[in-house]
Amino acid sequence: QVQLVESGGGSVEAGASLRLSCKASGMQFSINAMGWYRRVPGKQRELVAAVTSVGTTKYVDSVKGRFTISRDNAENLVYLQMNNLRPEDTAVYYCNALPSSWYRVEYWGQGTQVTVSS
């Protein structure tokens, strides 16, 4: 069974930085593209950053130049370095493998809350 544990969130002021971590288990981690998602109340969960099994990264426009996703396959870890945070980044952040022909998203962790004040 897939388990995902996110950590590193907090309450910060605009312009601050946070580094989120995700520990994954119950999957063949190294072959999966991994992503960070965020959700605000009343809105759909949004994929904001992804990293493939070979290290290629992709970001939603709103976080480009500010967020960096990375992974450590030896430790089944995914990170999200978040710089120059803005109030609109406020959300609960989740990690997961991206859907693929061999992976269906069925389980989510509890997420980690990021709150950015102006």
Short mmCIF file of C-alpha atoms in Angstrom, two decimals:
data_model
loop_
_atom_site.label_atom_id
_atom_site.label_comp_id
_atom_site.label_asym_id
_atom_site.label_seq_id
_atom_site.Cartn_x
_atom_site.Cartn_y
_atom_site.Cartn_z
CA GLN A 1 0.00 0.00 0.00
CA VAL A 2 1.29 3.42 -0.96
CA GLN A 3 2.14 5.72 1.92
CA LEU A 4 3.06 9.36 1.53
CA VAL A 5 4.16 11.60 4.35
CA GLU A 6 4.62 15.32 3.72
CA SER A 7 6.36 17.72 6.05
CA GLY A 8 8.01 21.11 6.16
CA GLY A 9 5.07 23.47 5.88
CA GLY A 10 4.43 26.41 8.12
CA SER A 11 3.21 29.97 8.44
CA VAL A 12 5.51 32.57 6.91
CA GLU A 13 5.46 36.10 5.56
CA ALA A 14 5.51 36.95 1.88
CA GLY A 15 9.01 36.65 0.46
CA ALA A 16 10.06 33.87 2.81
CA SER A 17 11.20 30.38 1.87
CA LEU A 18 10.17 26.89 2.88
CA ARG A 19 11.42 23.44 1.95
CA LEU A 20 8.84 20.68 1.81
CA SER A 21 9.74 17.01 2.06
CA CYS A 22 7.83 13.89 1.06
CA LYS A 23 8.68 10.36 2.11
CA ALA A 24 7.14 7.69 -0.12
CA SER A 25 6.79 3.97 0.47
CA GLY A 26 4.84 1.08 -0.98
CA MET A 27 5.76 1.89 -4.57
CA GLN A 28 8.64 1.40 -6.97
CA PHE A 29 9.73 4.94 -6.32
CA SER A 30 12.58 5.31 -8.78
CA ILE A 31 10.52 4.47 -11.88
CA ASN A 32 7.73 6.92 -11.11
CA ALA A 33 7.50 10.55 -12.00
CA MET A 34 6.69 12.42 -8.79
CA GLY A 35 4.78 15.60 -8.27
CA TRP A 36 3.77 18.18 -5.73
CA TYR A 37 0.13 19.20 -5.68
CA ARG A 38 -1.67 21.89 -3.74
CA ARG A 39 -5.27 22.43 -2.77
CA VAL A 40 -7.21 25.34 -1.36
CA PRO A 41 -10.74 25.02 0.02
CA GLY A 42 -13.37 24.81 -2.68
CA LYS A 43 -10.90 24.24 -5.50
CA GLN A 44 -9.52 21.24 -7.32
CA ARG A 45 -6.14 19.88 -6.34
CA GLU A 46 -3.54 21.40 -8.67
CA LEU A 47 -0.27 19.89 -9.84
CA VAL A 48 2.36 22.58 -9.41
CA ALA A 49 5.66 20.76 -9.97
CA ALA A 50 6.80 17.41 -11.31
CA VAL A 51 10.05 15.52 -11.72
CA THR A 52 10.43 12.47 -13.93
CA SER A 53 12.33 9.30 -13.18
CA VAL A 54 15.33 10.72 -15.04
CA GLY A 55 15.23 14.13 -13.39
CA THR A 56 13.36 16.27 -15.91
CA THR A 57 11.32 18.94 -14.13
CA LYS A 58 8.19 20.86 -15.01
CA TYR A 59 6.30 23.63 -13.24
CA VAL A 60 3.03 25.42 -13.47
CA ASP A 61 3.57 28.99 -14.69
CA SER A 62 2.65 30.56 -11.38
CA VAL A 63 5.61 28.96 -9.57
CA LYS A 64 8.27 28.98 -12.29
CA GLY A 65 11.45 30.62 -11.11
CA ARG A 66 10.41 30.36 -7.46
CA PHE A 67 9.92 26.64 -6.75
CA THR A 68 12.35 23.79 -7.39
CA ILE A 69 11.40 20.12 -7.21
CA SER A 70 14.04 17.45 -6.65
CA ARG A 71 14.24 13.81 -5.65
CA ASP A 72 16.52 11.42 -3.82
CA ASN A 73 15.84 7.94 -5.16
CA ALA A 74 18.08 6.27 -2.61
CA GLU A 75 15.86 7.56 0.19
CA ASN A 76 12.46 7.66 -1.58
CA LEU A 77 12.29 11.39 -0.96
CA VAL A 78 10.88 14.27 -2.97
CA TYR A 79 11.54 17.88 -2.07
CA LEU A 80 9.99 21.18 -2.99
CA GLN A 81 12.12 24.24 -2.38
CA MET A 82 9.77 27.21 -2.26
CA ASN A 83 11.33 30.67 -2.50
CA ASN A 84 9.79 34.14 -2.58
CA LEU A 85 6.49 32.82 -1.31
CA ARG A 86 3.33 34.75 -2.07
CA PRO A 87 -0.04 34.79 -0.31
CA GLU A 88 -1.57 32.99 -3.28
CA ASP A 89 0.74 30.04 -2.55
CA THR A 90 -1.27 29.38 0.61
CA ALA A 91 -2.59 25.83 0.37
CA VAL A 92 -2.21 22.31 1.64
CA TYR A 93 0.62 20.70 -0.30
CA TYR A 94 0.62 17.01 -1.21
CA CYS A 95 3.04 14.74 -3.01
CA ASN A 96 2.28 11.71 -5.13
CA ALA A 97 3.47 9.75 -8.12
CA LEU A 98 1.99 11.01 -11.36
CA PRO A 99 -0.62 8.79 -12.99
CA SER A 100 0.79 6.41 -15.56
CA SER A 101 -0.05 3.16 -17.30
CA TRP A 102 1.20 1.32 -14.21
CA TYR A 103 0.25 3.73 -11.42
CA ARG A 104 -3.22 4.84 -10.48
CA VAL A 105 -3.50 7.53 -7.84
CA GLU A 106 -5.46 5.90 -5.02
CA TYR A 107 -3.85 7.16 -1.83
CA TRP A 108 -2.97 10.60 -0.55
CA GLY A 109 -1.05 11.67 2.48
CA GLN A 110 -2.34 14.21 4.96
CA GLY A 111 -0.45 17.01 3.26
CA THR A 112 1.41 19.88 4.84
CA GLN A 113 -0.10 23.32 5.32
CA VAL A 114 1.65 26.35 3.86
CA THR A 115 0.30 29.73 4.90
CA VAL A 116 1.79 32.92 3.49
CA SER A 117 0.77 36.27 4.93
CA SER A 118 1.18 39.63 3.24
#
